[in-house]
XYZ file of C-alpha atoms in Angstrom:
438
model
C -7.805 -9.454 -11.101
C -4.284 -9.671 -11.620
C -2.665 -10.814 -14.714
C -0.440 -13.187 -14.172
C 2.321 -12.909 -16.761
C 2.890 -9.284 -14.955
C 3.209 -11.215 -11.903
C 5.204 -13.694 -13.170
C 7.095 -10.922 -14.090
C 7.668 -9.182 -10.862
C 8.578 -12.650 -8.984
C 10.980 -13.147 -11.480
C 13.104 -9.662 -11.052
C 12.490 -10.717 -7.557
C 14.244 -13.934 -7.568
C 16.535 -12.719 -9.475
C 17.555 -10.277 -6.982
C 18.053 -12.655 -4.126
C 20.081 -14.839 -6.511
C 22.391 -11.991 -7.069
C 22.409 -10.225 -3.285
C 20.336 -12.772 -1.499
C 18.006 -12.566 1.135
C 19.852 -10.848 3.946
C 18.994 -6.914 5.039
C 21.618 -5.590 7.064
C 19.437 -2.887 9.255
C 21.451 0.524 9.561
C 20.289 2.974 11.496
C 16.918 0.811 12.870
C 18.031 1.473 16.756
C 15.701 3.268 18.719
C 16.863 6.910 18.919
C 17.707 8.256 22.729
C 17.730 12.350 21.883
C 19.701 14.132 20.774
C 21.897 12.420 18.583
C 25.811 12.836 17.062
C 25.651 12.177 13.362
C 27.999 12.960 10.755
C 26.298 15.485 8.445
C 27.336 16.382 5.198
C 25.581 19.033 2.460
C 22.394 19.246 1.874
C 21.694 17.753 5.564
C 23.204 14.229 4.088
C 23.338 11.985 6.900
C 21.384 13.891 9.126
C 19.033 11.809 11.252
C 15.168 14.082 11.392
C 13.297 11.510 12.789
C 12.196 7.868 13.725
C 10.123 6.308 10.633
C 8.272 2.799 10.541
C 6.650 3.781 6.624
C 9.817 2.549 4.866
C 13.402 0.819 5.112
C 15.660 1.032 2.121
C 18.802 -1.046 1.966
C 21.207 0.766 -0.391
C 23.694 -1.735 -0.991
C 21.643 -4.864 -1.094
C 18.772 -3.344 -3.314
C 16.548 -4.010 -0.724
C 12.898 -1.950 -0.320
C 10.717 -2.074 2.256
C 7.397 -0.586 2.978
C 6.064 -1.380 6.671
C 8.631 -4.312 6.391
C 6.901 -5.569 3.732
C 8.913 -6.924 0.417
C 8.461 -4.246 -2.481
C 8.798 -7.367 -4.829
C 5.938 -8.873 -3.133
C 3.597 -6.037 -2.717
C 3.896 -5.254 -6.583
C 3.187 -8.857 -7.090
C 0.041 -9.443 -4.644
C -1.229 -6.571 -3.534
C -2.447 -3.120 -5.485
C -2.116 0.437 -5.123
C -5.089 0.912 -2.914
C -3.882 -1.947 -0.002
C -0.321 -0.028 0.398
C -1.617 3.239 0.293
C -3.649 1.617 3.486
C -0.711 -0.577 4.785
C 1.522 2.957 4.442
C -1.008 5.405 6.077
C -2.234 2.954 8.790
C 0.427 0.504 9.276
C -0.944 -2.820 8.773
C -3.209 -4.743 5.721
C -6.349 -3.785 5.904
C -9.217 -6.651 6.582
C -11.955 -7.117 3.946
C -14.031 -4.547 5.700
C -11.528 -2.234 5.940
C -10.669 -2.230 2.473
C -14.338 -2.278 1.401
C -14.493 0.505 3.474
C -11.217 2.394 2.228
C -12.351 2.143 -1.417
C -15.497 3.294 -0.852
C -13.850 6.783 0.661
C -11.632 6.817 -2.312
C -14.635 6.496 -5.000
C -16.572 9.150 -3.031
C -13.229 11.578 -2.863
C -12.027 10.675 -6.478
C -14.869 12.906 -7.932
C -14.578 16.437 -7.591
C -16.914 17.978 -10.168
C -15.990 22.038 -8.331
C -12.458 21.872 -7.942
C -12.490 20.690 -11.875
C -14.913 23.240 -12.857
C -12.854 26.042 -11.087
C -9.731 24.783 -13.507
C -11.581 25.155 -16.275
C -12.277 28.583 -15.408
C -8.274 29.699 -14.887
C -6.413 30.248 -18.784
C -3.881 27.331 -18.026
C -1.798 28.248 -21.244
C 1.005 30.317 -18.402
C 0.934 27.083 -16.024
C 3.070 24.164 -16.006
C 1.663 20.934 -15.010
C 2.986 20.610 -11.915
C 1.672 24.297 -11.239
C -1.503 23.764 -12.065
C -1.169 20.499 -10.247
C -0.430 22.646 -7.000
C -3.255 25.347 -8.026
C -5.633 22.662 -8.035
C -4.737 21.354 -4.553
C -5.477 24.521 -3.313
C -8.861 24.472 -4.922
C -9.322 21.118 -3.292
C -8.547 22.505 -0.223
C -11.139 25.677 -0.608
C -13.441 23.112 -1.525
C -13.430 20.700 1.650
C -12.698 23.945 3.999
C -16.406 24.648 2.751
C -18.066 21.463 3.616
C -16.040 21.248 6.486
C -15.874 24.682 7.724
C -19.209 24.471 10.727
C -16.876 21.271 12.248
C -13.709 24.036 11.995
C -11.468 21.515 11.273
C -9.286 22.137 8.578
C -6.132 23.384 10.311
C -5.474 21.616 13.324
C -3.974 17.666 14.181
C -3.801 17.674 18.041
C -0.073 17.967 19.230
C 0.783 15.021 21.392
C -2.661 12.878 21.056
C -3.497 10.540 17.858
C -4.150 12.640 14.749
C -7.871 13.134 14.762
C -9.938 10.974 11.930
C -10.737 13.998 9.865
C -6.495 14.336 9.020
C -7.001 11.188 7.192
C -9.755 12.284 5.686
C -7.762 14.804 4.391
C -5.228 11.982 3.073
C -7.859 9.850 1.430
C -9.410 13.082 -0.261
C -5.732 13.590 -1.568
C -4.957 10.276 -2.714
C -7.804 9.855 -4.624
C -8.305 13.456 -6.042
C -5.088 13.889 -7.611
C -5.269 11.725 -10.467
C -8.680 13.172 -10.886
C -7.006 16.561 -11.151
C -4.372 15.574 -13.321
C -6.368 13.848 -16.188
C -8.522 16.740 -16.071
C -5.765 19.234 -16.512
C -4.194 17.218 -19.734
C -8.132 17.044 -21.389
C -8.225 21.197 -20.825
C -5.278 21.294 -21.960
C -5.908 19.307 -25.134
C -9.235 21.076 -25.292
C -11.151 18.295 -24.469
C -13.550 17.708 -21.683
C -12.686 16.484 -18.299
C -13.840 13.059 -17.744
C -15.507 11.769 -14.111
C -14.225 8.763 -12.274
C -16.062 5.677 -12.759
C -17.038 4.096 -9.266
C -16.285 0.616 -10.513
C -12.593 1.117 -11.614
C -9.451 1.041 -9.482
C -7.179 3.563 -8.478
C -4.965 2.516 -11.746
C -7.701 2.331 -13.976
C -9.602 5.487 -13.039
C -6.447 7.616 -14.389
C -5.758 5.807 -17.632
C -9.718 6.264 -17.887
C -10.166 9.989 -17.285
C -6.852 10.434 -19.061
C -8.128 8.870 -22.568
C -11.560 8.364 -22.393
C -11.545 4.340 -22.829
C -11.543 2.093 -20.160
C -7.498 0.207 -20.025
C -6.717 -3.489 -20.388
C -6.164 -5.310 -17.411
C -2.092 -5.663 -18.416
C -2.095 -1.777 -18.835
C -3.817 -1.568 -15.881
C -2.247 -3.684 -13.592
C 1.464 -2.255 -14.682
C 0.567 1.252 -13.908
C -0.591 0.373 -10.578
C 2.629 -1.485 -10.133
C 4.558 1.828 -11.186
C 2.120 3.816 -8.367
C 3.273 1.577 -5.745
C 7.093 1.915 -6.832
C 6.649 5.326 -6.618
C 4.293 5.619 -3.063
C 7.190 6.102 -0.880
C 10.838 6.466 -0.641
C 12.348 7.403 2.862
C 13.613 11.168 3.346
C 13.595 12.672 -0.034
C 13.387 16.468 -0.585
C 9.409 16.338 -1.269
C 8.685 14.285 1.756
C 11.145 16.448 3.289
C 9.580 19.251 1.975
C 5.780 17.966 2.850
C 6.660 17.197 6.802
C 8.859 20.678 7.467
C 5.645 22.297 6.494
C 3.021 20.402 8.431
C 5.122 20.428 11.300
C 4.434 24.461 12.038
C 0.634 22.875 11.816
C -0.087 24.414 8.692
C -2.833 21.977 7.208
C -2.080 19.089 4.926
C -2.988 20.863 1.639
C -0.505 23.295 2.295
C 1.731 20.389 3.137
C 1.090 18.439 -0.142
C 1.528 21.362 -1.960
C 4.620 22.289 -1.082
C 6.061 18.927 -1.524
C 4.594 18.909 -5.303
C 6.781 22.136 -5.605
C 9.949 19.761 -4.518
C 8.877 17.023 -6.279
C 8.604 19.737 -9.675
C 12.566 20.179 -9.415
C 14.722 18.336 -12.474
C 16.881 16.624 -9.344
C 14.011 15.075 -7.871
C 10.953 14.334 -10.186
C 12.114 15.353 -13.789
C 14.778 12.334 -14.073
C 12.385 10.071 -16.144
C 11.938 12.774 -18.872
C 15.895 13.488 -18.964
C 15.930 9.494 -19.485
C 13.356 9.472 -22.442
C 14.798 12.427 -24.287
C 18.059 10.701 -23.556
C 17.085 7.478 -25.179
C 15.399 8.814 -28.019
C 18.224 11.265 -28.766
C 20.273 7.839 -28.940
C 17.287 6.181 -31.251
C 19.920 2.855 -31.550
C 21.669 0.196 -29.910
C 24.284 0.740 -32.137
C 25.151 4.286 -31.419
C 25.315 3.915 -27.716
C 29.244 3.766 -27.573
C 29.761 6.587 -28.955
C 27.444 8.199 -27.608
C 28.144 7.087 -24.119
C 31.834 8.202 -24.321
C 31.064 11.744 -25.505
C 28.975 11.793 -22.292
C 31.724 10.546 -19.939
C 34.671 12.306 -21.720
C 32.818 15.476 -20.491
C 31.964 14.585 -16.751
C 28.305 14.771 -17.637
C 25.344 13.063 -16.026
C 23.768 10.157 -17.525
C 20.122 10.301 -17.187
C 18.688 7.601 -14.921
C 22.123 6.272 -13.557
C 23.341 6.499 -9.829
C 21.331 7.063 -6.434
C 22.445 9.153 -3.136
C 20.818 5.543 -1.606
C 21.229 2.800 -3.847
C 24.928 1.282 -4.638
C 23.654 -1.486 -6.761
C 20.474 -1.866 -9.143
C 17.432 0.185 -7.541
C 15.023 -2.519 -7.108
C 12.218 -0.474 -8.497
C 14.255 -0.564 -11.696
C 14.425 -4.492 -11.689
C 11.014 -4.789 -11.874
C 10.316 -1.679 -14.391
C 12.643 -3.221 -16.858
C 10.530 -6.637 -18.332
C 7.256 -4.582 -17.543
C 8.440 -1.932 -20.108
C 9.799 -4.334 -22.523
C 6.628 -6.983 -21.898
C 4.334 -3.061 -22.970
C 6.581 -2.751 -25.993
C 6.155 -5.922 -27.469
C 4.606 -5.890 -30.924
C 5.629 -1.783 -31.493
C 8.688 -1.639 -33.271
C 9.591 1.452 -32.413
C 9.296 1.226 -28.262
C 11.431 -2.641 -29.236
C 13.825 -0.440 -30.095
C 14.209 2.293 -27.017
C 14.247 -0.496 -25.282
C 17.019 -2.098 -26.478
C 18.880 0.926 -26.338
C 17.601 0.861 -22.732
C 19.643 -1.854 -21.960
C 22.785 -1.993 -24.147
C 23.060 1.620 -22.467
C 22.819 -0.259 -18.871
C 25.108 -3.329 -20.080
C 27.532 -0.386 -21.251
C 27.359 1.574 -17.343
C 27.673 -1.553 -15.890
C 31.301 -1.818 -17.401
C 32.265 1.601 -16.792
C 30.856 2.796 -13.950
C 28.888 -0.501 -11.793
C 31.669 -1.988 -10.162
C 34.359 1.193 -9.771
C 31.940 4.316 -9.380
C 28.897 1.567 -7.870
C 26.397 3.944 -10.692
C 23.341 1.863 -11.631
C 19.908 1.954 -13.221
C 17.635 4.263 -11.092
C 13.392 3.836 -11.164
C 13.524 7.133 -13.709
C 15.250 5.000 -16.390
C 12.535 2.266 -17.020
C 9.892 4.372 -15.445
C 9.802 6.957 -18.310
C 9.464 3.666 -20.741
C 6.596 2.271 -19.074
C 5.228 5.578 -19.494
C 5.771 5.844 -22.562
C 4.138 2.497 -23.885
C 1.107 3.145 -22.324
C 0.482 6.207 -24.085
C 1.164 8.692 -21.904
C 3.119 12.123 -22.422
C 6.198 12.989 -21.432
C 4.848 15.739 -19.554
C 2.685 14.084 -17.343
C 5.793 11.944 -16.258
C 6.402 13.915 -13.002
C 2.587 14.225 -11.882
C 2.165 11.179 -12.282
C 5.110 10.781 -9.868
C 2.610 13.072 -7.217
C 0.188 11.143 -7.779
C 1.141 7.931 -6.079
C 4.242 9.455 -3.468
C 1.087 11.942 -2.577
C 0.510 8.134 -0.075
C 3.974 8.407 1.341
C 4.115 12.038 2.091
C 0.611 11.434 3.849
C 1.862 8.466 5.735
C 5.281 9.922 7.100
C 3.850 13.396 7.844
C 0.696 11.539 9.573
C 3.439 10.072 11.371
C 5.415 12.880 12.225
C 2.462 14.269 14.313
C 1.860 12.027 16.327
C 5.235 13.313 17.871
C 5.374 16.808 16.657
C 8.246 18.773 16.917
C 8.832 21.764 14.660
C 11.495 21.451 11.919
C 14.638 24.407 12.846
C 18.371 23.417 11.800
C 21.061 25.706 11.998
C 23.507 27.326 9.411
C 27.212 28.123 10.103
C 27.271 31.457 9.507
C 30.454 32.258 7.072
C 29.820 35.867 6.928
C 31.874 39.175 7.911
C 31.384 40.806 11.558
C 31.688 44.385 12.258
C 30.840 45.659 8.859
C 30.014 49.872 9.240
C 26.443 51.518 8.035
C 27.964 53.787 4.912
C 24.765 56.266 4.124
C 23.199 56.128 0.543
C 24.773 59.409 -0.543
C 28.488 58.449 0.811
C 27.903 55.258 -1.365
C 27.143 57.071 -4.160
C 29.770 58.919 -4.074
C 32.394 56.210 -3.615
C 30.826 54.520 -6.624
C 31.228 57.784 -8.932
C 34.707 58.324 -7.526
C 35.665 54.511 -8.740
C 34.035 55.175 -12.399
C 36.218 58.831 -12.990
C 39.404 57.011 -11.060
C 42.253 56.212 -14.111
């Protein structure tokens, strides 16, 4: 059920974003694509066009997020993490019967008593959690290549037809595995036993579940699904990127996923929201934010959580972070105060960089404080981030098949031409004779 001072919540940073850039979304680069196509194409392929996409729209200077064309605002308001994982993978809402039928896969998939067993077995102590994270895919994949393996089906979606149902199989075991993995690599970690999924508990409230070992409250429950669904999908990033360039030679979706969890495991991709913590805590109060600001900007450095390659106003996933943070923090004085150094930080940005350098609050800057209030480490920050864009990378590369082509851009080659073989020994030589020369 949800609770409806979160939703109240959510419709508010809504209307409050149509009060400031209104309704319109101004659609940029919607056409239908006639191949190939001239684009202007700066580093790290900015502005190059891969593909056509119906997942997701983002309008970067209205705020404006789409997934399927449906309202971000909306979806966090009304629906839950399990109905857009659906509505991303399959295009539409699901009926009753299809959702029934969805969350029944996901309860059956969420358990995964051999792949959990195997981590216990591996000394963890060297491993990251986002490398364990990608170990344990792997041992999800050994384990479903086993009950799959007289079908043969693991490795191949059909070039040119629909992808076959046991691809989204694959999908739905991913979704709903992950945060099963995840909780159970923190308890190891902590020494502590792995807890199973309970059948009865959403998506949300399986994690926080198998995470602490108590069952959440339906406000702590129904803001980390919110958080899942900010996170589920986000156009072309590196990770999704990364997840589609991968599938597209037709190596199998666990290989896929995995390689997009490496992406996501880089500090310019899905580290932000523990830059943004540290940050705020290394502040500890409003009051030193200035100063502190100014030291920051005096030497050209990166404020945590500020600015988007997308985005030239307030992220919208950030509008709707911000009261569910402070709404988690109420009644602890000491997550009052990170948040109010939260947003005298953002007031502060606003005058220095909003309007002349268009740098605004990101999703990692309240993200990391929603995080944080419900009692969740730092370090689980990024998979956590897996965890729910695991639906988008799914959906787009899912997508991508239907169509396949294999990923293969060029590089302009800035190298010498003509360059002579010298042999080892005449190297040698020529290196001696440079030491002795005067």
């Amino acid at each position: 059920m949800i609770n409806k001072d979160i939703q109240a919540l959510v419709l508010e940073a809504g209307q409050k974003s149509k009060a400031e850039k209104g309704t319109r979304i101004v659609p940029q680069f919607t056409e239908k694509i006639k191949w190939p196509v001239n684009c202007t194409i700066g580093p790290g392929l900015e502005g190059a066009i891969a593909c056509e996409s119906a997942v997701g729209y983002i309008d970067g200077t209205a705020g404006k997020l789409l997934y399927r064309g449906y309202d971000i605002y909306e979806l966090c308001a009304y629906s839950h993490y399990e109905e857009v994982s659906f509505l991303l993978l399959h295009g539409y809402l699901p009926t009753a019967a299809e959702l029934y039928t969805y969350q029944e896969q996901l309860a059956r998939f969420r358990s995964v008593p051999d792949v959990v067993k195997q981590l216990a077995s591996v000394n963890l102590d060297g491993l990251s959690e986002m490398a364990a994270l990608r170990l344990g895919v792997l041992f999800l994949r050994q384990a479903f290549a086993q009950i799959e393996a007289k079908e043969g089906h693991l490795n191949h979606a059909a070039v040119g037809s629909n992808v076959s149902d046991i691809n989204f199989a694959y999908c739905y075991q991913m979704i709903a595995s992950l945060p099963t993995i995840v909780a159970a690599i923190y308890r190891l970690r902590e020494g502590k036993e792995p807890i199973e999924p309970d059948p009865d508990l959403s998506h949300a409230a399986n994690f926080l579940y198998m995470l602490k070992g108590s069952k959440p409250a339906p406000e702590e429950e129904k803001v980390l699904d919110i958080a899942l669904i900010l996170h589920a999908d986000h156009g072309m990033n590196a990770s999704t990127l990364a997840t589609m360039v991968v599938a597209s030679t037709l190596s199998d979706l666990y290989f896929a996923v995995g390689a997009g969890i490496a992406a996501l495991n880089g500090p310019l991709h899905g580290g932000a929201n523990e830059d943004a913590i540290k940050m705020l805590q290394e502040i500890d109060n409003p009051e030193n934010v200035t100063v502190w600001l100014e030291r920051k900007l005096a030497k050209r450095e990166k404020v945590p959580g500020f600015g988007h390659r997308v985005y030239k106003t307030i992220d919208p996933r950030a509008r709707i972070l911000r009261p569910l943070a402070k709404q988690l923090a109420a009644g602890d004085p000491y997550l009052q105060q990170l948040c109010q150094v939260a947003e005298t930080l953002e007031r502060e940005m606003a005058v220095r960089l909003g309007k002349t350098k268009k740098v605004y609050p990101n999703v990692d800057f309240y993200s990391g404080l929603v995080y944080l209030a419900l009692g969740i480490e730092t370090r689980l920050f990024t998979p956590i981030f897996a965890i729910s864009r695991v639906a988008g990378w799914t959906a787009r590369t899912m997508e991508y098949l239907e169509n396949n082509r294999i990923f293969r851009p060029r590089a302009v080659y800035t190298g010498p031409f003509d360059v002579q073989y010298v042999p080892l020994e005449a190297r040698d030589k020529k290196i001696a004779l440079r030491k002795n020369s005067p």
